[in-house]
Amino acid sequence: MTTTRRNLLKFVGGGAAGALLTPAPWRLITDTALWSENWPGIPRPARGEIRARFTHCTLCPAGCAVRARCVNGQPVSLAGVKPHPISHGALCPWGIAGHHLPYHPARVRQGPVKEALAAVSRAITQRGAGERVAVLDLRPGRTVSWTYRRAMAAIDDGLYLAPRQPAYAIDLTAAKTVVSFGAPLFDGWGTPGNVFAARANFRLVQIEPVETRTAALADVWLPIRPGTETAMAAALAGEITIAEAARETGVEEQAISAVKEAIGNSPAVVLAADPGSPLMSLNAKLRALGRTVVARRESPVPDAWKKAAPSTEMAAVPDKAIRVLLIDESLPGGYVPWQDIQPKLAPNAVVVVFSSSSEGYARHAQYVLPAPVYPEMAEDIGPAIDTVAAVFRIAAPLIAPVVPVVNPGELVARIAGLPQTDPLRDRADAIHKAGRGSLLSYADGKSTSMKEVTADDFWKTLNQGGCWMDDTGKKAAPAGLGKFGRSGTCPTAHDLPLAVVVAEARRGGLESPLMSKLERESNLRMTANRVALSPADARSNGIENGGRCVLETACGRLSVVAMIDAGVPAGVVEVAGGPRMADLCGANQRARVVRA
Amino acid sequence: MSANKRYGMSIDIDKCNGCGACMMACAVENNIPPAPEAANDRRGVTWIRVYKVDNHLAYPERRTAFVPVLCQQCGHDTPCVHVCPQQAVDVDPETGIVGQMPERCLGCRYCMVACPYHARYFNWWDPKWPAGMEKTLNPDVAPRMRGVVEKCNFCHGRWHAAQQKAAAAGQREIDAADYVPACVEACPTGALRFGDLSDSSTEVAQDAQRPESFRLLEKIGTEPKIHYRSRRDWVREIASAPRPEGKDGLRG
Amino acid sequence: MIGGKIAFASGMLLALAGGWLAFPRILYQTRQQPVNFSHKVHAEKAGAKCEDCHSFRDDGTYAGIPTLDKCSGCHTAAMGTTAEEKNFIDQYVTPNREPQWLSYAQQPENVYFSHIAHVKLGHVKCEQCHGNEGGTGALRPYQQDPISGYSRDIWGRPVAPVGLRNEGGMKMDDCVNCHRRQGLEYSCLGCHK
């Protein structure tokens, strides 16, 4: 037999026919189909024992109780704790995805810890007379805040700085009418669960220039000219006539008198976007003090802590006085614009920030040290503005830190030479010793009087899911609301034609990468780089919908994307909050938008 | 065997504050990845999506409402089932839930065209999580690959878990409290409710009977099982129109 | 002409031999289990029933292959004299390292399978799907199809994908056959996730 081309083809043909009679080709087809179902490179979720663990969310002062669904101890989803008397099982979108934060790609993962410590101790010893060492605490009211205050008392010329905290609590359940001057009642104010639980029992009058989420669900929304809130308050207080107020605010007379009547006839409360605003003093006129605006006792602290530095506001510090500034930005909180801090720094000041995000003060500090994030950090959460009785709850860590972190409280205590103890445990013992209030355990929903709990059981329950709640004593009027007086007038004509209105409050700090669902993937929430303009303002500046433009203020410029929205009043630019916007706008809320 | 269920939802638009907690809880529960760089509001994946709608008037008459839209679980002539060439979509007679099988899906996207509610989403990219974040995936839901369509299935992983729990107790019937989709559990305002529409004693069945209750595009006869309600006339009018005119009112 | 027929026949024979004899051998990757475990010895000494080690959790989920802490309960120190046990203690128990067992019956990720529903509600015996694993003196090698990622136990012993009437495997066809016989047919999402 000779090998011919013809025979070779027959051989191949025979092979092909034979192969079809074997399992091989059929199996390979099926296998390929199965392979495509188990697509390579797709992560396989870990399997294992599923258990619930409890903690508290530290992402805002609400400190909502959290039930974490854990697989082999790793949290895979978070939900609220239904029977909780304050948070009522609610979580906000940030809280729901809080367990992603440790893995955020933009997280600060390392920092010059040794160098920072050396620079700080050098500056402390070498500083001149009157030069201060300061801690800026963005979330005062925590136990670590006491550590900072004690540390600053232990250092000569130590200074404890914190944004102004409200010296009162709001009892929403006692209010029949709520008059809100731009307070984002349904979008981040107080404790969400508490607000929504009380919602059915009050009428909400929302006074603000744009229709925010809160205004959209308010019973009455009064669209007010930006910056004229004081005039409206003065009219409600009876200091100016309703006609005058209507002229100044752009709100109809009828609407103002309806509000005035409502607050005169029923238990009411006035809320302001800034809890330290003089607008809050309108409550005194409404006889709300001691009824809807009440004093709150602080939860007990150990006697040994009484030697603590007082809380100072940034504005009260003399210029160029701070030689060392340690900023605790580990939890998102009230951001103090950098232009308020910078003048207070000595020329050779050392600024160290503890943060997980490079967005906030990390842009300004010499040393950025990686801080733990929720839920890696054992931390307590101060009471929220709508919590009437004192509370003590611990955010028990659900996972170990995934990057090497510095605990800000421990480091500051070490710098000041404070004794190395666990302040949370000391505080818990002091609360236990005081014997007031009750302990709520989340696993069984039981509330036990503190007199029946041992100190060790108390500590154990706090860490495994529990909350101490003070007795609600007799309601008392708070001190320090101040007197209501008209200060500041409507901003007059200026070369910056637009009033900046923060339509989307942002706390700063890391957010779950899944927030893209609410932003880029749905445009439900405004991203930090967007602004919204009225069609008239957009037209006069030649700006197109979705076009790149520049937001200019007295403090700087920011490249943004403009959206045109007929729901925005002329003369207003809507922005989303956040540290960058705070640095840009500060107290001067005027801006201009020009084409890029 | 127990009587068939007809699971459905009721949504009180007058309570929805548009916070987006439902969307986050949904993405966490169902292993939906964060958006890739190039994703936008048309190419993202949001099994439940809260739309911001308005009354088409300018400031200060403008009024806004938030409408969460998920798969409407059509009970009659379910459009996506009819068009699928792969039988990758089916309606479970036991629960009434419209199921989508990514494993069978060819990626032709006929179903997305057929769906009157834009409730189906295509995976334009392979799912990717930032390093370490894959540890937070839910073991009860399989992540999907690129090139397939997916949609809400009323958190079927939770249905399985509830069944498993019932089986452990030797029962076939689940406890209604054990089966609540993630969005309903997450809603802080209580705007979303879930339950069996065929049982007139459930809250959802009663909500569906209210005079201010309506369904999206009711006139096309797909018998959706999501019952919305609002006391605002303009909100109810929007629901009966195929689409709001133009995109002017919709940011982005 | 004869030459042509021979060429055709030899090609065909070669393909048939390759497809029936060589292909099944090269299709599967074979791996050994980390520890040579004897179900038989453990059934005699540690627990008589499968559930004694392969237990259910309170929520009804199936714990699967026991983790090391279950083994360490008895094997902190050698109980017998075998080299395998000594090796197991040195390699895994003492350094507290989980053995990477290869699960013969692991379904692909997109399958939801409830053991408890089958065992408790359906009264299916373990052996019906897993065979008499509990009586074996040593673990079989683990065979996996590297293309589909399926274990040979899932696929079943035969190689061909067509015309299967046996129930040797745990493929979807096998599940469906059994379910059909009982009149228990569900939708896709009844068993997929």
mmCIF file of N, CA and C in Angstrom, chain A residues 305-409:
data_model
loop_
_atom_site.group_PDB
_atom_site.id
_atom_site.type_symbol
_atom_site.label_atom_id
_atom_site.label_comp_id
_atom_site.label_asym_id
_atom_site.label_seq_id
_atom_site.Cartn_x
_atom_site.Cartn_y
_atom_site.Cartn_z
ATOM 1 N N TRP A 305 -11.111 60.577 86.084
ATOM 2 C CA TRP A 305 -11.056 61.282 84.798
ATOM 3 C C TRP A 305 -11.423 62.757 84.920
ATOM 4 N N LYS A 306 -11.789 63.171 86.129
ATOM 5 C CA LYS A 306 -12.339 64.529 86.249
ATOM 6 C C LYS A 306 -11.311 65.603 85.902
ATOM 7 N N LYS A 307 -10.000 65.244 85.994
ATOM 8 C CA LYS A 307 -8.973 66.215 85.607
ATOM 9 C C LYS A 307 -8.818 66.147 84.080
ATOM 10 N N ALA A 308 -9.644 66.934 83.405
ATOM 11 C CA ALA A 308 -9.669 66.868 81.950
ATOM 12 C C ALA A 308 -9.713 68.274 81.384
ATOM 13 N N ALA A 309 -9.112 68.440 80.224
ATOM 14 C CA ALA A 309 -9.105 69.758 79.589
ATOM 15 C C ALA A 309 -10.512 70.084 79.097
ATOM 16 N N PRO A 310 -10.905 71.354 79.154
ATOM 17 C CA PRO A 310 -12.233 71.720 78.643
ATOM 18 C C PRO A 310 -12.249 71.675 77.120
ATOM 19 N N SER A 311 -13.437 71.611 76.583
ATOM 20 C CA SER A 311 -13.565 71.602 75.128
ATOM 21 C C SER A 311 -13.503 73.039 74.606
ATOM 22 N N THR A 312 -12.641 73.255 73.627
ATOM 23 C CA THR A 312 -12.471 74.590 73.062
ATOM 24 C C THR A 312 -12.878 74.545 71.595
ATOM 25 N N GLU A 313 -13.469 75.637 71.133
ATOM 26 C CA GLU A 313 -13.792 75.695 69.707
ATOM 27 C C GLU A 313 -12.637 76.296 68.937
ATOM 28 N N MET A 314 -12.490 75.908 67.709
ATOM 29 C CA MET A 314 -11.356 76.349 66.908
ATOM 30 C C MET A 314 -11.274 77.870 66.853
ATOM 31 N N ALA A 315 -12.437 78.529 66.743
ATOM 32 C CA ALA A 315 -12.449 79.987 66.580
ATOM 33 C C ALA A 315 -11.853 80.696 67.798
ATOM 34 N N ALA A 316 -11.878 80.035 68.974
ATOM 35 C CA ALA A 316 -11.404 80.683 70.201
ATOM 36 C C ALA A 316 -9.885 80.606 70.348
ATOM 37 N N VAL A 317 -9.216 79.886 69.465
ATOM 38 C CA VAL A 317 -7.763 79.725 69.582
ATOM 39 C C VAL A 317 -7.076 80.924 68.927
ATOM 40 N N PRO A 318 -6.055 81.523 69.615
ATOM 41 C CA PRO A 318 -5.344 82.638 68.981
ATOM 42 C C PRO A 318 -4.597 82.181 67.730
ATOM 43 N N ASP A 319 -4.365 83.113 66.811
ATOM 44 C CA ASP A 319 -3.662 82.763 65.579
ATOM 45 C C ASP A 319 -2.240 82.287 65.868
ATOM 46 N N LYS A 320 -1.756 81.388 65.054
ATOM 47 C CA LYS A 320 -0.381 80.873 65.098
ATOM 48 C C LYS A 320 -0.015 80.260 66.442
ATOM 49 N N ALA A 321 -0.989 79.780 67.217
ATOM 50 C CA ALA A 321 -0.700 79.304 68.567
ATOM 51 C C ALA A 321 -0.437 77.802 68.630
ATOM 52 N N ILE A 322 -0.873 77.048 67.624
ATOM 53 C CA ILE A 322 -0.780 75.590 67.743
ATOM 54 C C ILE A 322 0.517 75.093 67.125
ATOM 55 N N ARG A 323 1.322 74.421 67.947
ATOM 56 C CA ARG A 323 2.590 73.888 67.450
ATOM 57 C C ARG A 323 2.409 72.439 66.999
ATOM 58 N N VAL A 324 1.608 71.684 67.780
ATOM 59 C CA VAL A 324 1.358 70.282 67.433
ATOM 60 C C VAL A 324 -0.154 70.083 67.343
ATOM 61 N N LEU A 325 -0.616 69.585 66.207
ATOM 62 C CA LEU A 325 -2.049 69.327 66.064
ATOM 63 C C LEU A 325 -2.253 67.870 65.669
ATOM 64 N N LEU A 326 -2.962 67.146 66.538
ATOM 65 C CA LEU A 326 -3.288 65.743 66.262
ATOM 66 C C LEU A 326 -4.768 65.702 65.925
ATOM 67 N N ILE A 327 -5.104 65.211 64.744
ATOM 68 C CA ILE A 327 -6.513 65.223 64.320
ATOM 69 C C ILE A 327 -7.033 63.791 64.274
ATOM 70 N N ASP A 328 -8.077 63.528 65.043
ATOM 71 C CA ASP A 328 -8.707 62.206 65.002
ATOM 72 C C ASP A 328 -9.839 62.236 63.989
ATOM 73 N N GLU A 329 -9.551 61.716 62.818
ATOM 74 C CA GLU A 329 -10.562 61.662 61.761
ATOM 75 C C GLU A 329 -10.927 60.206 61.501
ATOM 76 N N SER A 330 -10.714 59.357 62.539
ATOM 77 C CA SER A 330 -10.951 57.928 62.318
ATOM 78 C C SER A 330 -12.431 57.660 62.065
ATOM 79 N N LEU A 331 -13.295 58.439 62.679
ATOM 80 C CA LEU A 331 -14.735 58.309 62.400
ATOM 81 C C LEU A 331 -15.183 59.566 61.684
ATOM 82 N N PRO A 332 -16.039 59.412 60.681
ATOM 83 C CA PRO A 332 -16.529 60.622 60.021
ATOM 84 C C PRO A 332 -17.324 61.464 61.017
ATOM 85 N N GLY A 333 -17.122 62.741 60.997
ATOM 86 C CA GLY A 333 -17.833 63.610 61.941
ATOM 87 C C GLY A 333 -17.899 65.017 61.404
ATOM 88 N N GLY A 334 -18.098 65.969 62.307
ATOM 89 C CA GLY A 334 -18.190 67.364 61.884
ATOM 90 C C GLY A 334 -16.845 67.838 61.369
ATOM 91 N N TYR A 335 -16.800 68.215 60.097
ATOM 92 C CA TYR A 335 -15.547 68.637 59.478
ATOM 93 C C TYR A 335 -15.366 70.135 59.709
ATOM 94 N N VAL A 336 -14.230 70.523 60.258
ATOM 95 C CA VAL A 336 -13.911 71.943 60.422
ATOM 96 C C VAL A 336 -13.126 72.360 59.182
ATOM 97 N N PRO A 337 -13.643 73.318 58.402
ATOM 98 C CA PRO A 337 -12.949 73.671 57.158
ATOM 99 C C PRO A 337 -11.494 74.055 57.423
ATOM 100 N N TRP A 338 -10.637 73.645 56.507
ATOM 101 C CA TRP A 338 -9.200 73.848 56.705
ATOM 102 C C TRP A 338 -8.867 75.330 56.826
ATOM 103 N N GLN A 339 -9.621 76.199 56.142
ATOM 104 C CA GLN A 339 -9.280 77.621 56.229
ATOM 105 C C GLN A 339 -9.543 78.188 57.627
ATOM 106 N N ASP A 340 -10.320 77.447 58.461
ATOM 107 C CA ASP A 340 -10.500 77.872 59.856
ATOM 108 C C ASP A 340 -9.347 77.384 60.723
ATOM 109 N N ILE A 341 -8.670 76.321 60.293
ATOM 110 C CA ILE A 341 -7.598 75.731 61.103
ATOM 111 C C ILE A 341 -6.256 76.373 60.776
ATOM 112 N N GLN A 342 -6.024 76.566 59.493
ATOM 113 C CA GLN A 342 -4.697 76.982 59.048
ATOM 114 C C GLN A 342 -4.156 78.227 59.760
ATOM 115 N N PRO A 343 -4.954 79.290 59.951
ATOM 116 C CA PRO A 343 -4.394 80.482 60.615
ATOM 117 C C PRO A 343 -3.952 80.211 62.049
ATOM 118 N N LYS A 344 -4.490 79.154 62.661
ATOM 119 C CA LYS A 344 -4.174 78.892 64.064
ATOM 120 C C LYS A 344 -2.852 78.151 64.222
ATOM 121 N N LEU A 345 -2.288 77.687 63.112
ATOM 122 C CA LEU A 345 -1.078 76.870 63.190
ATOM 123 C C LEU A 345 0.165 77.753 63.206
ATOM 124 N N ALA A 346 1.127 77.370 64.082
ATOM 125 C CA ALA A 346 2.431 78.035 64.063
ATOM 126 C C ALA A 346 3.112 77.709 62.734
ATOM 127 N N PRO A 347 4.066 78.553 62.318
ATOM 128 C CA PRO A 347 4.681 78.311 61.000
ATOM 129 C C PRO A 347 5.351 76.938 60.905
ATOM 130 N N ASN A 348 5.903 76.458 62.025
ATOM 131 C CA ASN A 348 6.584 75.160 61.994
ATOM 132 C C ASN A 348 5.738 74.065 62.651
ATOM 133 N N ALA A 349 4.438 74.206 62.552
ATOM 134 C CA ALA A 349 3.541 73.274 63.236
ATOM 135 C C ALA A 349 3.658 71.867 62.659
ATOM 136 N N VAL A 350 3.473 70.878 63.552
ATOM 137 C CA VAL A 350 3.436 69.471 63.131
ATOM 138 C C VAL A 350 1.979 69.039 63.138
ATOM 139 N N VAL A 351 1.461 68.617 61.992
ATOM 140 C CA VAL A 351 0.064 68.191 61.914
ATOM 141 C C VAL A 351 0.018 66.700 61.576
ATOM 142 N N VAL A 352 -0.596 65.946 62.478
ATOM 143 C CA VAL A 352 -0.729 64.501 62.296
ATOM 144 C C VAL A 352 -2.212 64.181 62.230
ATOM 145 N N VAL A 353 -2.613 63.413 61.222
ATOM 146 C CA VAL A 353 -4.025 63.027 61.155
ATOM 147 C C VAL A 353 -4.149 61.502 61.190
ATOM 148 N N PHE A 354 -5.089 61.033 61.999
ATOM 149 C CA PHE A 354 -5.418 59.604 62.046
ATOM 150 C C PHE A 354 -6.638 59.416 61.170
ATOM 151 N N SER A 355 -6.476 58.714 60.078
ATOM 152 C CA SER A 355 -7.608 58.611 59.166
ATOM 153 C C SER A 355 -7.478 57.371 58.305
ATOM 154 N N SER A 356 -8.594 56.916 57.783
ATOM 155 C CA SER A 356 -8.552 55.817 56.829
ATOM 156 C C SER A 356 -8.752 56.342 55.416
ATOM 157 N N SER A 357 -9.067 57.621 55.313
ATOM 158 C CA SER A 357 -9.385 58.196 54.009
ATOM 159 C C SER A 357 -8.374 59.282 53.663
ATOM 160 N N SER A 358 -8.030 59.379 52.402
ATOM 161 C CA SER A 358 -7.088 60.408 51.998
ATOM 162 C C SER A 358 -7.812 61.664 51.502
ATOM 163 N N GLU A 359 -9.136 61.710 51.707
ATOM 164 C CA GLU A 359 -9.937 62.817 51.190
ATOM 165 C C GLU A 359 -9.996 64.014 52.139
ATOM 166 N N GLY A 360 -9.997 63.776 53.447
ATOM 167 C CA GLY A 360 -10.243 64.849 54.405
ATOM 168 C C GLY A 360 -8.981 65.626 54.725
ATOM 169 N N TYR A 361 -8.593 65.629 56.007
ATOM 170 C CA TYR A 361 -7.414 66.392 56.430
ATOM 171 C C TYR A 361 -6.121 65.783 55.905
ATOM 172 N N ALA A 362 -6.189 64.538 55.417
ATOM 173 C CA ALA A 362 -4.989 63.918 54.863
ATOM 174 C C ALA A 362 -4.408 64.776 53.744
ATOM 175 N N ARG A 363 -5.242 65.590 53.125
ATOM 176 C CA ARG A 363 -4.759 66.467 52.052
ATOM 177 C C ARG A 363 -3.895 67.598 52.597
ATOM 178 N N HIS A 364 -4.023 67.857 53.922
ATOM 179 C CA HIS A 364 -3.336 69.019 54.485
ATOM 180 C C HIS A 364 -2.240 68.652 55.485
ATOM 181 N N ALA A 365 -2.304 67.437 56.063
ATOM 182 C CA ALA A 365 -1.395 67.098 57.163
ATOM 183 C C ALA A 365 -0.043 66.621 56.640
ATOM 184 N N GLN A 366 1.006 66.774 57.503
ATOM 185 C CA GLN A 366 2.316 66.232 57.120
ATOM 186 C C GLN A 366 2.344 64.723 57.278
ATOM 187 N N TYR A 367 1.682 64.228 58.346
ATOM 188 C CA TYR A 367 1.733 62.800 58.628
ATOM 189 C C TYR A 367 0.317 62.234 58.628
ATOM 190 N N VAL A 368 0.094 61.235 57.820
ATOM 191 C CA VAL A 368 -1.212 60.569 57.786
ATOM 192 C C VAL A 368 -1.011 59.154 58.303
ATOM 193 N N LEU A 369 -1.616 58.849 59.443
ATOM 194 C CA LEU A 369 -1.445 57.525 60.033
ATOM 195 C C LEU A 369 -2.723 56.716 59.837
ATOM 196 N N PRO A 370 -2.578 55.455 59.404
ATOM 197 C CA PRO A 370 -3.780 54.656 59.103
ATOM 198 C C PRO A 370 -4.568 54.330 60.370
ATOM 199 N N ALA A 371 -5.824 54.677 60.370
ATOM 200 C CA ALA A 371 -6.684 54.422 61.525
ATOM 201 C C ALA A 371 -7.566 53.216 61.220
ATOM 202 N N PRO A 372 -7.997 52.528 62.274
ATOM 203 C CA PRO A 372 -8.943 51.437 62.028
ATOM 204 C C PRO A 372 -10.280 51.984 61.540
ATOM 205 N N VAL A 373 -11.026 51.172 60.823
ATOM 206 C CA VAL A 373 -12.365 51.599 60.387
ATOM 207 C C VAL A 373 -13.394 50.650 60.984
ATOM 208 N N TYR A 374 -14.621 51.107 60.978
ATOM 209 C CA TYR A 374 -15.747 50.248 61.345
ATOM 210 C C TYR A 374 -15.778 49.069 60.379
ATOM 211 N N PRO A 375 -15.955 47.836 60.779
ATOM 212 C CA PRO A 375 -16.131 47.329 62.139
ATOM 213 C C PRO A 375 -14.870 46.667 62.703
ATOM 214 N N GLU A 376 -13.734 47.390 62.635
ATOM 215 C CA GLU A 376 -12.485 46.829 63.147
ATOM 216 C C GLU A 376 -12.160 47.330 64.539
ATOM 217 N N MET A 377 -12.834 48.421 64.952
ATOM 218 C CA MET A 377 -12.362 49.182 66.096
ATOM 219 C C MET A 377 -13.343 49.074 67.266
ATOM 220 N N ALA A 378 -12.803 48.822 68.460
ATOM 221 C CA ALA A 378 -13.632 48.880 69.669
ATOM 222 C C ALA A 378 -13.772 50.349 70.041
ATOM 223 N N GLU A 379 -14.991 50.820 70.092
ATOM 224 C CA GLU A 379 -15.219 52.258 70.225
ATOM 225 C C GLU A 379 -16.613 52.428 70.802
ATOM 226 N N ASP A 380 -16.825 53.476 71.577
ATOM 227 C CA ASP A 380 -18.214 53.735 71.937
ATOM 228 C C ASP A 380 -18.691 54.930 71.111
ATOM 229 N N ILE A 381 -19.987 55.149 71.119
ATOM 230 C CA ILE A 381 -20.553 56.203 70.279
ATOM 231 C C ILE A 381 -21.313 57.147 71.195
ATOM 232 N N GLY A 382 -21.024 58.403 71.116
ATOM 233 C CA GLY A 382 -21.724 59.381 71.937
ATOM 234 C C GLY A 382 -23.202 59.397 71.586
ATOM 235 N N PRO A 383 -24.023 60.034 72.415
ATOM 236 C CA PRO A 383 -25.464 60.028 72.143
ATOM 237 C C PRO A 383 -25.804 60.896 70.927
ATOM 238 N N ALA A 384 -26.813 60.493 70.177
ATOM 239 C CA ALA A 384 -27.273 61.286 69.045
ATOM 240 C C ALA A 384 -28.174 62.400 69.547
ATOM 241 N N ILE A 385 -28.432 63.364 68.683
ATOM 242 C CA ILE A 385 -29.179 64.569 69.087
ATOM 243 C C ILE A 385 -30.608 64.225 69.527
ATOM 244 N N ASP A 386 -31.152 63.113 69.014
ATOM 245 C CA ASP A 386 -32.534 62.779 69.353
ATOM 246 C C ASP A 386 -32.617 61.694 70.431
ATOM 247 N N THR A 387 -31.519 61.456 71.131
ATOM 248 C CA THR A 387 -31.537 60.478 72.218
ATOM 249 C C THR A 387 -31.701 61.228 73.532
ATOM 250 N N VAL A 388 -32.832 60.998 74.197
ATOM 251 C CA VAL A 388 -33.170 61.824 75.351
ATOM 252 C C VAL A 388 -32.413 61.385 76.595
ATOM 253 N N ALA A 389 -32.305 60.064 76.808
ATOM 254 C CA ALA A 389 -31.576 59.569 77.976
ATOM 255 C C ALA A 389 -30.151 59.232 77.553
ATOM 256 N N ALA A 390 -29.235 59.281 78.511
ATOM 257 C CA ALA A 390 -27.853 58.918 78.202
ATOM 258 C C ALA A 390 -27.794 57.443 77.807
ATOM 259 N N VAL A 391 -26.861 57.126 76.930
ATOM 260 C CA VAL A 391 -26.699 55.735 76.500
ATOM 261 C C VAL A 391 -25.211 55.400 76.529
ATOM 262 N N PHE A 392 -24.914 54.123 76.631
ATOM 263 C CA PHE A 392 -23.533 53.665 76.467
ATOM 264 C C PHE A 392 -23.576 52.390 75.659
ATOM 265 N N ARG A 393 -22.992 52.441 74.479
ATOM 266 C CA ARG A 393 -22.987 51.263 73.620
ATOM 267 C C ARG A 393 -21.622 51.162 72.961
ATOM 268 N N ILE A 394 -21.177 49.959 72.794
ATOM 269 C CA ILE A 394 -19.838 49.730 72.263
ATOM 270 C C ILE A 394 -19.949 49.130 70.874
ATOM 271 N N ALA A 395 -19.135 49.658 69.971
ATOM 272 C CA ALA A 395 -19.019 49.032 68.656
ATOM 273 C C ALA A 395 -17.972 47.942 68.805
ATOM 274 N N ALA A 396 -18.421 46.735 69.114
ATOM 275 C CA ALA A 396 -17.474 45.627 69.270
ATOM 276 C C ALA A 396 -16.926 45.279 67.903
ATOM 277 N N PRO A 397 -15.602 45.109 67.775
ATOM 278 C CA PRO A 397 -15.051 44.810 66.460
ATOM 279 C C PRO A 397 -15.556 43.472 65.941
ATOM 280 N N LEU A 398 -15.901 43.427 64.648
ATOM 281 C CA LEU A 398 -16.353 42.168 64.045
ATOM 282 C C LEU A 398 -15.209 41.457 63.344
ATOM 283 N N ILE A 399 -14.209 42.215 62.924
ATOM 284 C CA ILE A 399 -13.044 41.588 62.290
ATOM 285 C C ILE A 399 -11.783 42.268 62.817
ATOM 286 N N ALA A 400 -10.654 41.578 62.672
ATOM 287 C CA ALA A 400 -9.370 42.183 63.031
ATOM 288 C C ALA A 400 -8.979 43.151 61.924
ATOM 289 N N PRO A 401 -8.250 44.224 62.259
ATOM 290 C CA PRO A 401 -7.852 45.172 61.206
ATOM 291 C C PRO A 401 -7.131 44.455 60.072
ATOM 292 N N VAL A 402 -7.487 44.784 58.838
ATOM 293 C CA VAL A 402 -6.881 44.087 57.698
ATOM 294 C C VAL A 402 -5.592 44.769 57.240
ATOM 295 N N VAL A 403 -5.311 45.964 57.761
ATOM 296 C CA VAL A 403 -4.020 46.609 57.487
ATOM 297 C C VAL A 403 -3.436 46.998 58.847
ATOM 298 N N PRO A 404 -2.107 47.205 58.933
ATOM 299 C CA PRO A 404 -1.553 47.634 60.216
ATOM 300 C C PRO A 404 -2.057 49.027 60.553
ATOM 301 N N VAL A 405 -2.747 49.168 61.676
ATOM 302 C CA VAL A 405 -3.363 50.452 62.007
ATOM 303 C C VAL A 405 -2.808 50.995 63.316
ATOM 304 N N VAL A 406 -3.050 52.275 63.515
ATOM 305 C CA VAL A 406 -2.673 52.950 64.752
ATOM 306 C C VAL A 406 -3.970 53.310 65.454
ATOM 307 N N ASN A 407 -4.075 52.950 66.719
ATOM 308 C CA ASN A 407 -5.267 53.345 67.464
ATOM 309 C C ASN A 407 -5.049 54.753 68.001
ATOM 310 N N PRO A 408 -5.823 55.745 67.525
ATOM 311 C CA PRO A 408 -5.537 57.140 67.886
ATOM 312 C C PRO A 408 -5.571 57.388 69.397
ATOM 313 N N GLY A 409 -6.576 56.808 70.072
ATOM 314 C CA GLY A 409 -6.700 57.027 71.513
ATOM 315 C C GLY A 409 -5.484 56.520 72.259
#
